[in-house]
Amino acid sequence: MNGSPPRVLLTIGDPNGIGPEIAVKAVVAAQEHPAFNPVLVGDRHVIESLAHQAGMTVRRTVDGHRAPLAGVVDMLPVDSLPPGAFAPGRVSAEAGTATVAYLERAVRCLQGGGARGIVACPHSETAIKAAGISFNGYPGLLAELVGARPDEVFLMLVGAGLRIVHATLHESLKDALGRLTPELVYRAAHAVVQALQDQGIASPRIGVFGINPHAGEGGLFGDDDLRVTAPAVERLRAAGIDACGPVGADLMLGDTSFDAFVAMYHDQGHIPVKLLAGRTAAAMTIGAGVRFSSVGHGAGFDIAGKGTADADAVVAAVRLVGATTTGASSHVTAGVTS
């Protein structure tokens, strides 16, 4: 790094959402407190537009490292969004295509040793699907890009003192319950243990939520937990992991001794973090062998282009990725660090 702050690649997300604005604001915040060096990844004409509004200039960078300069936004340019398709507030297939192209470029740079990790600004699933791209969130896309198995890559929400990894994510509740197996729950818990060890917690304590109310009450409310979560916890303990459960999420969340929790489906994990942390939550992707986070909020099309977007969440995500201590390094091949 030659004494420069660690470099974090910051993709601008959906270019017609608030992503470009909060990305530039994150650069400003980083220059005021230079612990990390965000490098924006996106179309140059989009980044220049927002940088100029902030009174900053844009400097093209490369896969190597450059020391940050005050008043300068460093960027890795990606030619994807036609200038005429840059329309803040509008959901479009062109913007969806660009969102994916930005992440692809960032992953290639990371694989070449060009950064410590990646942070992605918010995407629009509607825009990406309009582009004809199969997509159910950043974790699945990242798994595909690094060659990891999708059932070994998970989303962990971080905020307000909580860390909650999701065994299933963006799918109907019926489909999620049909996919839950002891193996899947075990993999989610194992991924969060590795992620926390990467952040300096040597022996994390993991709480596993039950699927049904009261974790099934011994079979009174269904046998799902007897078949799925209980065997997963037994396997975790046999592997030497300090795991507890299954216990109803409402009860388990009141225990502050846990370092992280495993949720069985989207809302079970999202509601507590977003209730307490709001839009400042960070969404880490774990299990892919890379340092990656996005924000816990959406693309904010209703306020895009108005200059009022709050960048606190993306700043927190940059700090989270930049501060990771060990484990996934800057060189990644097929989901395996080296």
Short mmCIF file of C-alpha atoms in Angstrom, two decimals:
data_model
loop_
_atom_site.label_atom_id
_atom_site.label_comp_id
_atom_site.label_asym_id
_atom_site.label_seq_id
_atom_site.Cartn_x
_atom_site.Cartn_y
_atom_site.Cartn_z
CA MET A 1 0.00 0.00 0.00
CA ASN A 2 3.08 2.27 0.29
CA GLY A 3 1.67 3.99 3.37
CA SER A 4 -1.64 4.84 1.66
CA PRO A 5 -4.96 4.04 3.34
CA PRO A 6 -6.35 0.61 2.39
CA ARG A 7 -8.19 0.74 -0.92
CA VAL A 8 -11.86 -0.29 -1.01
CA LEU A 9 -13.69 -0.53 -4.33
CA LEU A 10 -17.07 1.20 -4.15
CA THR A 11 -19.46 0.35 -6.99
CA ILE A 12 -22.11 3.01 -7.57
CA GLY A 13 -25.01 0.52 -7.72
CA ASP A 14 -27.99 1.49 -9.84
CA PRO A 15 -26.76 4.67 -11.56
CA ASN A 16 -30.28 6.11 -11.65
CA GLY A 17 -30.73 5.68 -7.90
CA ILE A 18 -28.98 7.42 -5.03
CA GLY A 19 -25.88 5.22 -5.36
CA PRO A 20 -23.68 7.68 -7.27
CA GLU A 21 -24.53 10.49 -4.83
CA ILE A 22 -23.79 8.54 -1.66
CA ALA A 23 -20.66 7.05 -3.24
CA VAL A 24 -19.21 10.52 -3.84
CA LYS A 25 -20.25 11.58 -0.33
CA ALA A 26 -18.41 8.53 1.02
CA VAL A 27 -15.24 9.71 -0.71
CA VAL A 28 -15.64 13.14 0.88
CA ALA A 29 -16.11 11.54 4.31
CA ALA A 30 -13.07 9.31 3.81
CA GLN A 31 -10.89 12.28 2.92
CA GLU A 32 -11.99 14.09 6.07
CA HIS A 33 -11.03 11.01 8.13
CA PRO A 34 -8.50 9.17 5.93
CA ALA A 35 -8.59 5.64 7.34
CA PHE A 36 -9.70 4.11 4.02
CA ASN A 37 -9.49 5.03 0.35
CA PRO A 38 -12.75 4.40 -1.56
CA VAL A 39 -12.29 4.07 -5.31
CA LEU A 40 -15.54 4.44 -7.24
CA VAL A 41 -16.45 1.90 -9.92
CA GLY A 42 -18.94 3.03 -12.54
CA ASP A 43 -19.56 5.03 -15.70
CA ARG A 44 -17.32 8.06 -15.84
CA HIS A 45 -20.04 10.44 -17.02
CA VAL A 46 -22.24 9.47 -14.07
CA ILE A 47 -19.47 9.82 -11.48
CA GLU A 48 -18.25 13.11 -12.98
CA SER A 49 -21.73 14.59 -12.79
CA LEU A 50 -22.02 13.90 -9.05
CA ALA A 51 -18.39 14.73 -8.30
CA HIS A 52 -18.69 18.14 -9.96
CA GLN A 53 -21.80 18.87 -7.91
CA ALA A 54 -19.69 18.19 -4.81
CA GLY A 55 -16.91 20.48 -6.04
CA MET A 56 -14.52 17.60 -6.76
CA THR A 57 -12.63 16.42 -9.80
CA VAL A 58 -12.31 12.87 -11.10
CA ARG A 59 -9.09 10.95 -11.62
CA ARG A 60 -8.95 7.68 -13.51
CA THR A 61 -7.09 5.02 -11.61
CA VAL A 62 -5.92 1.53 -12.52
CA ASP A 63 -5.78 -1.84 -10.84
CA GLY A 64 -2.75 -0.77 -8.84
CA HIS A 65 -2.73 1.68 -5.93
CA ARG A 66 -2.62 5.48 -5.98
CA ALA A 67 -2.45 7.73 -2.95
CA PRO A 68 -5.68 9.69 -2.47
CA LEU A 69 -5.69 13.42 -3.18
CA ALA A 70 -7.88 15.98 -1.46
CA GLY A 71 -10.75 17.10 -3.67
CA VAL A 72 -10.21 14.22 -6.12
CA VAL A 73 -12.48 11.23 -6.69
CA ASP A 74 -10.55 8.17 -7.85
CA MET A 75 -12.46 5.84 -10.13
CA LEU A 76 -12.24 2.66 -12.17
CA PRO A 77 -14.23 3.53 -15.30
CA VAL A 78 -16.83 1.15 -16.71
CA ASP A 79 -18.45 1.95 -20.05
CA SER A 80 -21.94 0.54 -19.69
CA LEU A 81 -24.73 3.11 -19.27
CA PRO A 82 -25.43 5.19 -22.42
CA PRO A 83 -25.36 8.91 -21.52
CA GLY A 84 -28.95 9.27 -22.63
CA ALA A 85 -30.01 6.54 -20.17
CA PHE A 86 -28.63 8.44 -17.17
CA ALA A 87 -31.93 9.60 -15.68
CA PRO A 88 -31.98 9.82 -11.87
CA GLY A 89 -35.24 8.45 -10.51
CA ARG A 90 -36.04 6.20 -13.47
CA VAL A 91 -35.97 2.40 -13.28
CA SER A 92 -34.54 0.99 -16.51
CA ALA A 93 -33.01 -2.13 -18.00
CA GLU A 94 -29.94 -0.15 -19.06
CA ALA A 95 -29.28 0.84 -15.46
CA GLY A 96 -29.78 -2.77 -14.37
CA THR A 97 -27.18 -3.95 -16.88
CA ALA A 98 -24.78 -1.27 -15.67
CA THR A 99 -25.23 -2.26 -12.01
CA VAL A 100 -24.02 -5.78 -12.77
CA ALA A 101 -21.21 -4.54 -15.02
CA TYR A 102 -19.83 -2.40 -12.19
CA LEU A 103 -19.65 -5.35 -9.82
CA GLU A 104 -18.05 -7.55 -12.47
CA ARG A 105 -15.33 -4.92 -12.98
CA ALA A 106 -14.74 -4.59 -9.23
CA VAL A 107 -14.40 -8.35 -8.79
CA ARG A 108 -11.83 -8.55 -11.58
CA CYS A 109 -9.82 -5.80 -9.90
CA LEU A 110 -10.04 -7.57 -6.54
CA GLN A 111 -8.92 -10.83 -8.10
CA GLY A 112 -5.87 -9.01 -9.40
CA GLY A 113 -4.91 -7.79 -5.93
CA GLY A 114 -6.13 -4.25 -6.53
CA ALA A 115 -8.02 -3.64 -3.30
CA ARG A 116 -8.87 -4.88 0.17
CA GLY A 117 -12.56 -5.45 -0.58
CA ILE A 118 -15.71 -4.28 -2.32
CA VAL A 119 -18.70 -2.23 -1.17
CA ALA A 120 -21.72 -1.96 -3.45
CA CYS A 121 -24.23 0.86 -3.42
CA PRO A 122 -27.91 -0.14 -3.64
CA HIS A 123 -29.25 -1.99 -6.66
CA SER A 124 -32.72 -2.37 -8.12
CA GLU A 125 -33.84 -5.96 -8.57
CA THR A 126 -36.56 -4.71 -10.91
CA ALA A 127 -34.05 -2.96 -13.18
CA ILE A 128 -31.67 -5.93 -13.25
CA LYS A 129 -34.45 -8.39 -14.04
CA ALA A 130 -35.72 -6.02 -16.74
CA ALA A 131 -32.29 -6.43 -18.32
CA GLY A 132 -32.91 -10.18 -18.55
CA ILE A 133 -30.36 -11.04 -15.84
CA SER A 134 -31.19 -13.73 -13.31
CA PHE A 135 -30.73 -12.04 -9.95
CA ASN A 136 -31.86 -12.52 -6.36
CA GLY A 137 -29.46 -10.15 -4.61
CA TYR A 138 -25.76 -9.41 -4.43
CA PRO A 139 -24.81 -12.66 -2.59
CA GLY A 140 -25.93 -14.91 -5.46
CA LEU A 141 -24.32 -12.67 -8.08
CA LEU A 142 -21.06 -12.49 -6.15
CA ALA A 143 -21.02 -16.28 -5.78
CA GLU A 144 -21.38 -16.62 -9.55
CA LEU A 145 -18.61 -14.11 -10.26
CA VAL A 146 -16.04 -15.75 -7.97
CA GLY A 147 -17.03 -19.32 -8.76
CA ALA A 148 -18.42 -20.14 -5.32
CA ARG A 149 -21.37 -22.43 -4.68
CA PRO A 150 -24.52 -20.31 -4.19
CA ASP A 151 -25.65 -22.44 -1.24
CA GLU A 152 -22.42 -21.55 0.59
CA VAL A 153 -22.76 -17.76 0.20
CA PHE A 154 -25.02 -15.86 2.58
CA LEU A 155 -26.17 -12.38 3.56
CA MET A 156 -25.31 -11.10 7.03
CA LEU A 157 -26.98 -7.90 8.17
CA VAL A 158 -24.93 -5.84 10.61
CA GLY A 159 -26.26 -2.94 12.65
CA ALA A 160 -27.20 -1.68 16.12
CA GLY A 161 -24.97 -4.28 17.74
CA LEU A 162 -26.61 -7.17 15.84
CA ARG A 163 -25.18 -9.57 13.28
CA ILE A 164 -27.75 -11.85 11.63
CA VAL A 165 -26.95 -14.25 8.79
CA HIS A 166 -29.80 -15.56 6.63
CA ALA A 167 -30.02 -19.22 5.69
CA THR A 168 -32.48 -18.25 2.92
CA LEU A 169 -33.06 -14.82 1.43
CA HIS A 170 -35.05 -13.44 -1.51
CA GLU A 171 -37.69 -16.08 -2.16
CA SER A 172 -41.22 -16.85 -1.12
CA LEU A 173 -41.68 -18.12 2.41
CA LYS A 174 -43.03 -21.37 1.00
CA ASP A 175 -39.92 -21.88 -1.14
CA ALA A 176 -37.61 -20.88 1.71
CA LEU A 177 -39.15 -23.39 4.10
CA GLY A 178 -38.92 -26.07 1.43
CA ARG A 179 -35.19 -25.43 0.96
CA LEU A 180 -34.21 -25.44 4.62
CA THR A 181 -32.12 -28.47 5.57
CA PRO A 182 -29.70 -29.20 8.42
CA GLU A 183 -26.86 -28.86 5.90
CA LEU A 184 -27.96 -25.40 4.75
CA VAL A 185 -28.35 -24.11 8.32
CA TYR A 186 -24.95 -25.58 9.21
CA ARG A 187 -23.31 -23.86 6.22
CA ALA A 188 -24.85 -20.50 7.13
CA ALA A 189 -23.61 -20.78 10.72
CA HIS A 190 -20.18 -21.97 9.60
CA ALA A 191 -19.91 -19.02 7.19
CA VAL A 192 -20.70 -16.52 9.95
CA VAL A 193 -18.14 -18.13 12.26
CA GLN A 194 -15.47 -17.72 9.60
CA ALA A 195 -16.56 -14.13 8.93
CA LEU A 196 -16.34 -13.21 12.61
CA GLN A 197 -12.96 -14.87 12.97
CA ASP A 198 -11.90 -12.77 9.96
CA GLN A 199 -12.94 -9.74 12.03
CA GLY A 200 -10.92 -10.79 15.05
CA ILE A 201 -13.47 -12.76 17.13
CA ALA A 202 -11.61 -16.00 17.76
CA SER A 203 -14.43 -18.12 19.23
CA PRO A 204 -17.79 -16.55 18.32
CA ARG A 205 -20.98 -17.64 20.06
CA ILE A 206 -23.78 -18.33 17.58
CA GLY A 207 -27.53 -18.40 18.25
CA VAL A 208 -29.73 -20.37 15.86
CA PHE A 209 -33.34 -19.21 15.50
CA GLY A 210 -36.13 -21.74 15.36
CA ILE A 211 -38.26 -22.02 12.24
CA ASN A 212 -41.61 -22.16 14.01
CA PRO A 213 -42.84 -20.18 17.04
CA HIS A 214 -41.03 -21.29 20.20
CA ALA A 215 -38.81 -23.41 17.91
CA GLY A 216 -41.77 -25.75 17.51
CA GLU A 217 -42.42 -26.27 21.22
CA GLY A 218 -41.11 -29.84 21.09
CA GLY A 219 -43.22 -30.70 18.06
CA LEU A 220 -46.42 -29.00 19.23
CA PHE A 221 -46.14 -26.40 16.43
CA GLY A 222 -44.73 -28.70 13.76
CA ASP A 223 -41.68 -30.91 13.44
CA ASP A 224 -39.59 -28.56 11.27
CA ASP A 225 -37.16 -27.68 14.04
CA LEU A 226 -36.82 -31.30 15.12
CA ARG A 227 -35.90 -32.20 11.53
CA VAL A 228 -33.84 -29.17 10.50
CA THR A 229 -32.47 -26.74 13.08
CA ALA A 230 -31.87 -29.10 16.00
CA PRO A 231 -29.66 -31.49 13.94
CA ALA A 232 -27.79 -28.50 12.53
CA VAL A 233 -26.98 -27.22 16.03
CA GLU A 234 -25.85 -30.69 17.09
CA ARG A 235 -23.48 -30.81 14.12
CA LEU A 236 -22.14 -27.35 14.89
CA ARG A 237 -21.37 -28.33 18.45
CA ALA A 238 -19.70 -31.53 17.28
CA ALA A 239 -17.47 -29.36 15.10
CA GLY A 240 -16.39 -27.36 18.16
CA ILE A 241 -18.56 -24.30 17.43
CA ASP A 242 -20.22 -22.56 20.37
CA ALA A 243 -23.78 -22.80 19.02
CA CYS A 244 -27.07 -22.57 20.89
CA GLY A 245 -30.59 -23.35 19.75
CA PRO A 246 -32.93 -23.71 18.18
CA VAL A 247 -34.75 -21.08 20.22
CA GLY A 248 -37.57 -18.78 19.16
CA ALA A 249 -36.16 -15.62 17.61
CA ASP A 250 -38.18 -13.35 19.90
CA LEU A 251 -36.59 -14.90 22.99
CA MET A 252 -33.09 -15.41 21.64
CA LEU A 253 -32.69 -11.81 20.47
CA GLY A 254 -32.88 -10.66 24.08
CA ASP A 255 -29.65 -12.50 24.94
CA THR A 256 -26.70 -10.15 24.45
CA SER A 257 -24.09 -12.90 24.90
CA PHE A 258 -24.31 -13.98 21.26
CA ASP A 259 -21.89 -12.65 18.64
CA ALA A 260 -24.25 -13.50 15.78
CA PHE A 261 -27.53 -15.21 14.99
CA VAL A 262 -28.71 -17.47 12.17
CA ALA A 263 -32.14 -16.55 10.76
CA MET A 264 -34.14 -19.02 8.71
CA TYR A 265 -35.76 -16.59 6.28
CA HIS A 266 -35.63 -12.97 5.11
CA ASP A 267 -37.98 -11.14 7.46
CA GLN A 268 -36.91 -13.09 10.54
CA GLY A 269 -33.45 -11.54 10.20
CA HIS A 270 -34.19 -8.24 8.51
CA ILE A 271 -36.87 -6.91 10.83
CA PRO A 272 -34.80 -6.73 14.06
CA VAL A 273 -31.75 -5.17 12.38
CA LYS A 274 -33.71 -2.63 10.37
CA LEU A 275 -35.95 -1.80 13.30
CA LEU A 276 -32.95 -0.90 15.44
CA ALA A 277 -30.39 0.26 12.88
CA GLY A 278 -32.65 1.72 10.21
CA ARG A 279 -30.90 2.72 7.03
CA THR A 280 -27.47 2.56 8.67
CA ALA A 281 -27.40 -1.27 8.50
CA ALA A 282 -24.69 -2.88 6.38
CA ALA A 283 -25.33 -6.04 4.37
CA MET A 284 -22.23 -8.24 4.23
CA THR A 285 -21.92 -11.16 1.86
CA ILE A 286 -20.08 -14.00 3.58
CA GLY A 287 -18.86 -17.40 2.42
CA ALA A 288 -17.60 -16.26 -0.99
CA GLY A 289 -13.99 -15.83 0.12
CA VAL A 290 -14.02 -12.05 -0.46
CA ARG A 291 -14.62 -9.00 1.66
CA PHE A 292 -17.89 -7.61 0.37
CA SER A 293 -20.67 -5.47 1.79
CA SER A 294 -23.58 -3.45 0.52
CA VAL A 295 -26.02 -1.20 2.33
CA GLY A 296 -29.21 -2.32 4.00
CA HIS A 297 -31.44 0.18 2.17
CA GLY A 298 -32.75 0.51 -1.35
CA ALA A 299 -31.91 2.65 -4.37
CA GLY A 300 -34.12 5.56 -3.28
CA PHE A 301 -35.46 6.47 -6.70
CA ASP A 302 -37.88 8.95 -5.11
CA ILE A 303 -35.00 11.16 -3.93
CA ALA A 304 -32.41 10.36 -6.61
CA GLY A 305 -30.89 13.49 -8.13
CA LYS A 306 -32.09 15.77 -5.32
CA GLY A 307 -28.84 15.86 -3.34
CA THR A 308 -30.51 14.84 -0.08
CA ALA A 309 -29.44 11.19 0.24
CA ASP A 310 -27.79 10.14 3.50
CA ALA A 311 -24.42 8.42 3.01
CA ASP A 312 -24.00 7.13 6.58
CA ALA A 313 -24.78 3.52 5.65
CA VAL A 314 -22.29 3.31 2.80
CA VAL A 315 -19.61 5.03 4.89
CA ALA A 316 -20.20 2.43 7.62
CA ALA A 317 -19.96 -0.37 5.05
CA VAL A 318 -16.65 0.96 3.71
CA ARG A 319 -15.26 1.07 7.23
CA LEU A 320 -16.54 -2.44 7.93
CA VAL A 321 -14.88 -3.92 4.85
CA GLY A 322 -11.72 -1.88 5.26
CA ALA A 323 -11.30 -2.83 8.90
CA THR A 324 -11.56 -6.61 8.42
CA THR A 325 -8.39 -7.97 9.94
CA THR A 326 -7.47 -11.36 8.53
CA GLY A 327 -8.67 -14.10 6.20
CA ALA A 328 -9.86 -13.08 2.75
CA SER A 329 -7.01 -11.21 1.17
CA SER A 330 -6.88 -9.00 -1.86
CA HIS A 331 -6.24 -11.91 -4.20
CA VAL A 332 -9.17 -14.18 -4.95
CA THR A 333 -9.53 -17.02 -7.40
CA ALA A 334 -12.68 -19.13 -7.75
CA GLY A 335 -13.84 -18.11 -4.33
CA VAL A 336 -10.66 -19.27 -2.58
CA THR A 337 -8.28 -16.75 -1.07
CA SER A 338 -4.55 -17.04 -1.48
#
